[in-house]
Short mmCIF file of C-alpha atoms in Angstrom, two decimals:
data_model
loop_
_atom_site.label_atom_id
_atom_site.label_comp_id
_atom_site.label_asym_id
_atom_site.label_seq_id
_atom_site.Cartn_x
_atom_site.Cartn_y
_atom_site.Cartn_z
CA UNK A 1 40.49 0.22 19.99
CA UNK A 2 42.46 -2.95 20.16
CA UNK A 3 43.23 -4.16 16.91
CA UNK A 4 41.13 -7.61 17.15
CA UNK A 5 38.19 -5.20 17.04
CA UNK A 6 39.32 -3.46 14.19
CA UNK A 7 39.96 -6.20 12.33
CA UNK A 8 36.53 -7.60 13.14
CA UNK A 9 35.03 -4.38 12.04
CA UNK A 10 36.80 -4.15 8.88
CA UNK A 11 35.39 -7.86 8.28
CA UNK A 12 32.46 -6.50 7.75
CA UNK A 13 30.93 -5.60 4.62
CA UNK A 14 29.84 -1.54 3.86
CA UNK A 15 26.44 -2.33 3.31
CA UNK A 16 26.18 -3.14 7.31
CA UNK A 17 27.56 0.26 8.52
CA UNK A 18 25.88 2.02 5.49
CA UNK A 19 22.66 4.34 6.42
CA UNK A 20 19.42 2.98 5.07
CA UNK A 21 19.16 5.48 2.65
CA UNK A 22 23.07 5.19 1.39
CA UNK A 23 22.11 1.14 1.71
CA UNK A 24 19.06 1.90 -0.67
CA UNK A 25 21.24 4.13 -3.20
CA UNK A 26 24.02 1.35 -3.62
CA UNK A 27 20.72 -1.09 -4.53
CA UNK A 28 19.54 1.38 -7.64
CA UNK A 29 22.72 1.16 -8.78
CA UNK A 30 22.97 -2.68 -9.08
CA UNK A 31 19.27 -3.65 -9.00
CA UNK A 32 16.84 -2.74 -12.32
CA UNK A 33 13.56 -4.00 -10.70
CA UNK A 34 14.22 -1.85 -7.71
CA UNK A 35 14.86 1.09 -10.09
CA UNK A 36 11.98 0.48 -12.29
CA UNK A 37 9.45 -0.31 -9.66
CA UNK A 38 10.40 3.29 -7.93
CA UNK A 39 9.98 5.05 -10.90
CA UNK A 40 6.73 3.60 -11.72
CA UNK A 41 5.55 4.19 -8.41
CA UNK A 42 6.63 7.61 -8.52
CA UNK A 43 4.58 7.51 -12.09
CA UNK A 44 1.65 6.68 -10.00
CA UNK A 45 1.72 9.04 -7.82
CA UNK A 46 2.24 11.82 -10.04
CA UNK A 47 -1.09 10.74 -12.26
CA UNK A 48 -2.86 10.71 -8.68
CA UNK A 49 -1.67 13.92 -7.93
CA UNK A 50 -2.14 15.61 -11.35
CA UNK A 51 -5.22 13.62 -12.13
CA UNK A 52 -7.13 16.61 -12.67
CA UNK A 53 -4.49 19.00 -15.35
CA UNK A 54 -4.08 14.70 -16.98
CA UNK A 55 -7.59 13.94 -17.56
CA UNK A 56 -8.49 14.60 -21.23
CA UNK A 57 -12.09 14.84 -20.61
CA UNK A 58 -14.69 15.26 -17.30
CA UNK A 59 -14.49 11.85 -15.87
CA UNK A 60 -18.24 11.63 -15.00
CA UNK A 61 -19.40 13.83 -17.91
CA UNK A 62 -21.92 10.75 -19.82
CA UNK A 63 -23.16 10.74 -23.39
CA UNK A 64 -24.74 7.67 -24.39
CA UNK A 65 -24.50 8.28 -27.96
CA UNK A 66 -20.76 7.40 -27.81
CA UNK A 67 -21.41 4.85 -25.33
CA UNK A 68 -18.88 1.74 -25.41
CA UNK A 69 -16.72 3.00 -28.35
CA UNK A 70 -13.55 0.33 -28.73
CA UNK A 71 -9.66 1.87 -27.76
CA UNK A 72 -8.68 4.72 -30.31
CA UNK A 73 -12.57 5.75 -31.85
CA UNK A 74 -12.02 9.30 -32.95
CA UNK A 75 -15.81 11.46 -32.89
CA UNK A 76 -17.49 13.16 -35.42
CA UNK A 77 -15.93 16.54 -33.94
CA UNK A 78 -12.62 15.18 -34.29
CA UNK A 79 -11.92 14.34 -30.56
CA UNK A 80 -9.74 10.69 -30.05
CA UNK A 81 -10.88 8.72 -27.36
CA UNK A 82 -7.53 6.63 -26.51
CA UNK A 83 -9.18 3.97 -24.25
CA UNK A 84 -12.45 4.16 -25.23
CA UNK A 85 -15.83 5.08 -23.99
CA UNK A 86 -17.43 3.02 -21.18
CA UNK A 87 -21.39 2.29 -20.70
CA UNK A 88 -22.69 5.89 -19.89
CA UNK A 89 -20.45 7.43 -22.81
CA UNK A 90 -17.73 8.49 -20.25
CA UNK A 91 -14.07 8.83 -21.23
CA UNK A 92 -12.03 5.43 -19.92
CA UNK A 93 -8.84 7.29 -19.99
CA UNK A 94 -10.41 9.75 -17.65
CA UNK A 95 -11.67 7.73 -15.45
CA UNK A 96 -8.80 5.75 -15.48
CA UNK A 97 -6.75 8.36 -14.05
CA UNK A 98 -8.97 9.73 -11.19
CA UNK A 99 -10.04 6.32 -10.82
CA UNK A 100 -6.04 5.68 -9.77
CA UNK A 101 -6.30 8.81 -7.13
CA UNK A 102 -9.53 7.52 -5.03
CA UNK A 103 -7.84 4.32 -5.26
CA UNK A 104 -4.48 5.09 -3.69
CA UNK A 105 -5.94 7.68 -1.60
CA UNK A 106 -8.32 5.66 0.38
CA UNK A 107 -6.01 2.37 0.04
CA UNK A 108 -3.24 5.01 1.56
CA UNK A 109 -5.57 6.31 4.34
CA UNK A 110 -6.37 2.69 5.44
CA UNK A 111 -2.78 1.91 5.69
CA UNK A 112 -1.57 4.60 7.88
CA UNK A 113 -4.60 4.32 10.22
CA UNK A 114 -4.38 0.41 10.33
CA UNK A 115 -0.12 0.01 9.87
CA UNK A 116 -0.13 2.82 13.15
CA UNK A 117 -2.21 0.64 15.07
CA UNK A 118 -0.92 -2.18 14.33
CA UNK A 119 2.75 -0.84 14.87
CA UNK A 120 1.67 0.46 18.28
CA UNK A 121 0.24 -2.62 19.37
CA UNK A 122 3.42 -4.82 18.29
CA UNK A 123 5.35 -2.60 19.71
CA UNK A 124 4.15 -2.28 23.31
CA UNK A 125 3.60 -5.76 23.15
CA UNK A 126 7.25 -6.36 22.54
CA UNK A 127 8.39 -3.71 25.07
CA UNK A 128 5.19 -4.79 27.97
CA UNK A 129 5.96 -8.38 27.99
CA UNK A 130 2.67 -8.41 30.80
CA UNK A 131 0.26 -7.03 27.73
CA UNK A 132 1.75 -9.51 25.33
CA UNK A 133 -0.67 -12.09 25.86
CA UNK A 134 -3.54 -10.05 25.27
CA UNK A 135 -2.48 -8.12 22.60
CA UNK A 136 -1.38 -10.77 20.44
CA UNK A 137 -4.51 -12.58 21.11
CA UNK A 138 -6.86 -9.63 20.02
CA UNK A 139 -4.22 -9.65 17.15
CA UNK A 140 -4.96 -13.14 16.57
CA UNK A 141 -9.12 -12.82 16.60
CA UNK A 142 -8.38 -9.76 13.87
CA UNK A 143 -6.44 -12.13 11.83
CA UNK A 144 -8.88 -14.86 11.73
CA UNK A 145 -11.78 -12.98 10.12
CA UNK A 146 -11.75 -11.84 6.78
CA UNK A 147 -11.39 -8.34 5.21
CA UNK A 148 -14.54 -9.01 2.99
CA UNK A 149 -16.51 -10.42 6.06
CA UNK A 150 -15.78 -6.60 7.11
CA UNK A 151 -16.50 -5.13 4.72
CA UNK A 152 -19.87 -6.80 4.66
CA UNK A 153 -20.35 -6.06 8.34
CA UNK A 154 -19.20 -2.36 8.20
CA UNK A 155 -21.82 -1.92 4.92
CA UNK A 156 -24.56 -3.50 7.02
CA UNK A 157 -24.23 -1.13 9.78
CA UNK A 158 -22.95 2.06 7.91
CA UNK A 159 -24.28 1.37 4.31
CA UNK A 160 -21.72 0.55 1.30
CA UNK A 161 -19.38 2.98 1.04
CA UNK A 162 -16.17 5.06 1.03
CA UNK A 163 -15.99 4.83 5.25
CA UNK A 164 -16.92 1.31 5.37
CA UNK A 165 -14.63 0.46 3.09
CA UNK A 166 -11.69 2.38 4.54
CA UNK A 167 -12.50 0.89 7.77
CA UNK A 168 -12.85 -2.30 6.51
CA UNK A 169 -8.89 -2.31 5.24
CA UNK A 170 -7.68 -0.40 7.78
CA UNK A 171 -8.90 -3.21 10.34
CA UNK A 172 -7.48 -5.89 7.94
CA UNK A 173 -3.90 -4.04 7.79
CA UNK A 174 -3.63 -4.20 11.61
CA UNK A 175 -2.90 -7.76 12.60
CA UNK A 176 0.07 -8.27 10.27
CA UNK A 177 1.57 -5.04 11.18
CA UNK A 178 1.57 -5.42 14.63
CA UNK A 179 3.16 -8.89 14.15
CA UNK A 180 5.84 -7.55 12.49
CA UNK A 181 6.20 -5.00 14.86
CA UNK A 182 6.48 -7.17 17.81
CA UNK A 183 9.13 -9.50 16.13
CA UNK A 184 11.26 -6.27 14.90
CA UNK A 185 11.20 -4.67 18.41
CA UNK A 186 11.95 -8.03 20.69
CA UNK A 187 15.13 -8.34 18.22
CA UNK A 188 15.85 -4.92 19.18
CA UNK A 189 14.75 -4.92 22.63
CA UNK A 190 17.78 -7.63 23.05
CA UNK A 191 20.34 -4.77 22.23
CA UNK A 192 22.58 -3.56 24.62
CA UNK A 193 21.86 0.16 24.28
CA UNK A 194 18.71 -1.20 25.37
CA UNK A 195 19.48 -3.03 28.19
CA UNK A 196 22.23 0.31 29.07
CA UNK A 197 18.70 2.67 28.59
CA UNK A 198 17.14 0.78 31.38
CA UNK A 199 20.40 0.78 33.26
CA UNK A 200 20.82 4.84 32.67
CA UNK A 201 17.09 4.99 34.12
CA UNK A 202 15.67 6.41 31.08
CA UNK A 203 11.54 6.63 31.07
CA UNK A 204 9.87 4.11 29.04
CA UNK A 205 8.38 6.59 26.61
CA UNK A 206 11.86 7.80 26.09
CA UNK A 207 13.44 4.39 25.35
CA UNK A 208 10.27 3.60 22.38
CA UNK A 209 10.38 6.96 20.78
CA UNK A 210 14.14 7.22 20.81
CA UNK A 211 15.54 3.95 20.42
CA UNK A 212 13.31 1.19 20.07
CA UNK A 213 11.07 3.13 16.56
CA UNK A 214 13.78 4.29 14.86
CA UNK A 215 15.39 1.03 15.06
CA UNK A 216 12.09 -0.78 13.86
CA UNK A 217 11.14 1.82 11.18
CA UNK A 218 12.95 0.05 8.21
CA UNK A 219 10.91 -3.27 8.67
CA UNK A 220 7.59 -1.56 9.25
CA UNK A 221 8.23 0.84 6.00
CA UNK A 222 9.06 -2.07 3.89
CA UNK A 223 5.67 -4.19 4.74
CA UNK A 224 3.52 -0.98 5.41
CA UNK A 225 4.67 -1.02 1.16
CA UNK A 226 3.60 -4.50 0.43
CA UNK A 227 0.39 -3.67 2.58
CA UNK A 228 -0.46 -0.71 0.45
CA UNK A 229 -0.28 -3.30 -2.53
CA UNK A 230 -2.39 -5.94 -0.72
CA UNK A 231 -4.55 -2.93 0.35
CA UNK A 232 -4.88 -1.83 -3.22
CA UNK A 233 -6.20 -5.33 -4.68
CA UNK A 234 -8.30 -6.08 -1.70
CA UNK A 235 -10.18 -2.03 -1.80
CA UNK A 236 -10.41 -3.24 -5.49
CA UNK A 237 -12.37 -6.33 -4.74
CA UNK A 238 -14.94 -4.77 -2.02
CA UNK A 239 -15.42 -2.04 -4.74
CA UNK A 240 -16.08 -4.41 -7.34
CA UNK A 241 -18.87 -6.32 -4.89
CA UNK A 242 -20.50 -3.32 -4.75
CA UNK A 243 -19.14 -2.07 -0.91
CA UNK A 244 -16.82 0.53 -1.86
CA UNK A 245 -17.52 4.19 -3.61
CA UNK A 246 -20.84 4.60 -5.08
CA UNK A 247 -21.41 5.45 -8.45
CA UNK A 248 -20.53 7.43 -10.48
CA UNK A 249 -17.66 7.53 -8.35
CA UNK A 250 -14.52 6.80 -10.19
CA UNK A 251 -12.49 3.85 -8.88
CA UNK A 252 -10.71 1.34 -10.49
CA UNK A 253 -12.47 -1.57 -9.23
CA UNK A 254 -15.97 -0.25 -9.50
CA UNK A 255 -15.17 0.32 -12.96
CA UNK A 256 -14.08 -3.02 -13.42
CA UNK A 257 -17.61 -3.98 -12.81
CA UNK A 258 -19.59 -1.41 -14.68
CA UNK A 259 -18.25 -3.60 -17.81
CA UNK A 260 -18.82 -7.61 -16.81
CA UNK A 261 -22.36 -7.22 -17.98
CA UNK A 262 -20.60 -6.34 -21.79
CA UNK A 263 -17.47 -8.60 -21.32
CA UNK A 264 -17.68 -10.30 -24.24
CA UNK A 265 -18.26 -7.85 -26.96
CA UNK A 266 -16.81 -5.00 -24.96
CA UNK A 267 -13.88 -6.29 -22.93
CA UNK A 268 -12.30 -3.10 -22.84
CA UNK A 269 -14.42 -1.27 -20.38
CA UNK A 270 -13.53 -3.99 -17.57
CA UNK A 271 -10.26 -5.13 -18.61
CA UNK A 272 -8.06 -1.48 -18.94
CA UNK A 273 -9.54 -1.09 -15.33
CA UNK A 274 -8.12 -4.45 -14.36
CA UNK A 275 -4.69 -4.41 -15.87
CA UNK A 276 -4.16 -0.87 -13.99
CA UNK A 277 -4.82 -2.67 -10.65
CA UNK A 278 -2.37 -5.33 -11.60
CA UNK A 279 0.19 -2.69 -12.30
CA UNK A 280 -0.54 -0.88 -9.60
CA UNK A 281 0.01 -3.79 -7.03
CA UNK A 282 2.98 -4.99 -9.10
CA UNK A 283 5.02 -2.02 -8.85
CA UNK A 284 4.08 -1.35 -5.12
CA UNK A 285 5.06 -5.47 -4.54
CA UNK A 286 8.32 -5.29 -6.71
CA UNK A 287 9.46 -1.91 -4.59
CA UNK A 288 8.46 -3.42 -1.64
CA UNK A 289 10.54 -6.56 -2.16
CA UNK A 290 13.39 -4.49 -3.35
CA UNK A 291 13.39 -2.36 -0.23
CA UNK A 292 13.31 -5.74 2.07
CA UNK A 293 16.52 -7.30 0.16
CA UNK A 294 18.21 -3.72 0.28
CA UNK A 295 17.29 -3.05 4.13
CA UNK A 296 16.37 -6.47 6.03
CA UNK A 297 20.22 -7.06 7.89
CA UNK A 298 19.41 -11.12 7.70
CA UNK A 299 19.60 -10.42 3.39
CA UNK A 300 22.06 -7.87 3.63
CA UNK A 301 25.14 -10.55 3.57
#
């Protein structure tokens, strides 16, 4: 190696010949928001996953002689209700907590299914240039409508729901993924490993899985993470018009609307469910943005 080269190498700073995990490691180390917005995702998922040994009482156990108690009323019998009851009697704090598992599990399930097709689709029309046009135009048409216009659609033809609703975010996570995708995969499809693939006469399936993925995957985990936030509110919205999970289903934004009739004397009931989807879609946003600045090589410098 002629020493030019290595000089020119040794220009460089670590972070650009650092693995995106060792890249991600140097960033907790330097970078609070990054470190509390992973552990308060991680907090999330653990309630989701635990929901059921976490939950004080039966979630959709009702007993409307306790119905809308304020934060902290303690019962006759000596049990404390931390957040309250809501309008059936039914523990907030309970709720609260499996309401935070149906929402990240069908926010999560929308995500993968949309984010893959979308990622496949930017991807082959990155690597296809002949499909480009009419990918990216079908891509276009998605993006133009409206996840509630959907959702409305999808509960017309299915009935509100937990599948309409899933299907109704999945569709709306497509378009933005697969525009990402195509952008991260023409940068690398200008590479010259790339252009050496083709040379080599490597199959085309070979070159995607093997060189042109991997070498995407850091820009399409950081969005699919701000789309699981985005997913989050926007879920939170369809179940709040009444599209989403039926009751007595326990979701977050369903319960934010069993309380509007009582938000005035009771604010509690809708507002604890509201300030857990704001956290929620903070700390996914926050780890999101965090992962961008610690893996996106145009911030890395």
């Amino acid at each position: 190696m002629s020493a030019g080269s290595t000089s020119s190498m040794g220009a460089l700073p670590p972070q650009a010949m650092a693995t995106p995990l060792a890249r991600i490691g140097a960033r907790l180390r330097r970078d609070p928001i990054l470190l509390l917005s992973l552990l308060a995702v991680i907090a999330i998922l653990l309630t989701a996953l635990f929901a059921p040994w976490l939950a004080p009482h039966d979630p959709y156990s009702t007993n409307m002689s306790i119905a809308r108690k304020l934060p902290g009323w303690v019962s006759s019998d000596g049990i404390t209700y931390l957040l309250g009851t809501d309008v059936q009697g039914r523990d907030i704090l309970s709720r609260i907590i499996y309401g935070i598992r149906a929402t990240l599990l069908l926010s999560v399930l929308a995500v993968i299914g949309g984010s893959g097709i979308g990622a496949i689709l930017g991807i082959l029309a990155a690597y296809y240039r002949p499909l480009e046009g009419v990918i990216m135009r079908v891509v276009d048409v998605l993006l133009s409508f409206p996840a509630i216009l959907f959702g409305l659609s999808l509960s017309a033809l299915l009935g509100p729901g937990t599948v309409a609703m899933v299907l109704a975010l999945g569709v709306s996570a497509i378009p933005g993924m697969a525009r990402i995708a195509r952008g991260s995969a023409m940068v690398v499809m200008k590479q010259e490993y790339m252009e050496a693939g083709h040379a080599m006469g490597f199959g085309n399936f070979y070159l995607i899985t093997r060189y042109l993925l991997p070498n995407c995957s850091s820009m399409l985990m950081i969005y699919a993470t701000l789309q699981l936030g985005h997913t989050i509110l926007l879920g939170s919205v369809l179940s709040f018009l009444g599209l989403g999970p039926q009751p007595p289903f326990a979701e977050l934004g369903s319960m934010a609307a069993d309380g509007r009739k009582f938000l005035q004397i009771f604010p509690h009931i809708s507002t604890i469910p509201t300030m857990t989807i704001f956290f929620i879609v903070l700390a996914f946003n926050l780890l999101g943005d965090s992962l961008r600045d610690a893996l996106d090589p145009k911030l890395r410098f």
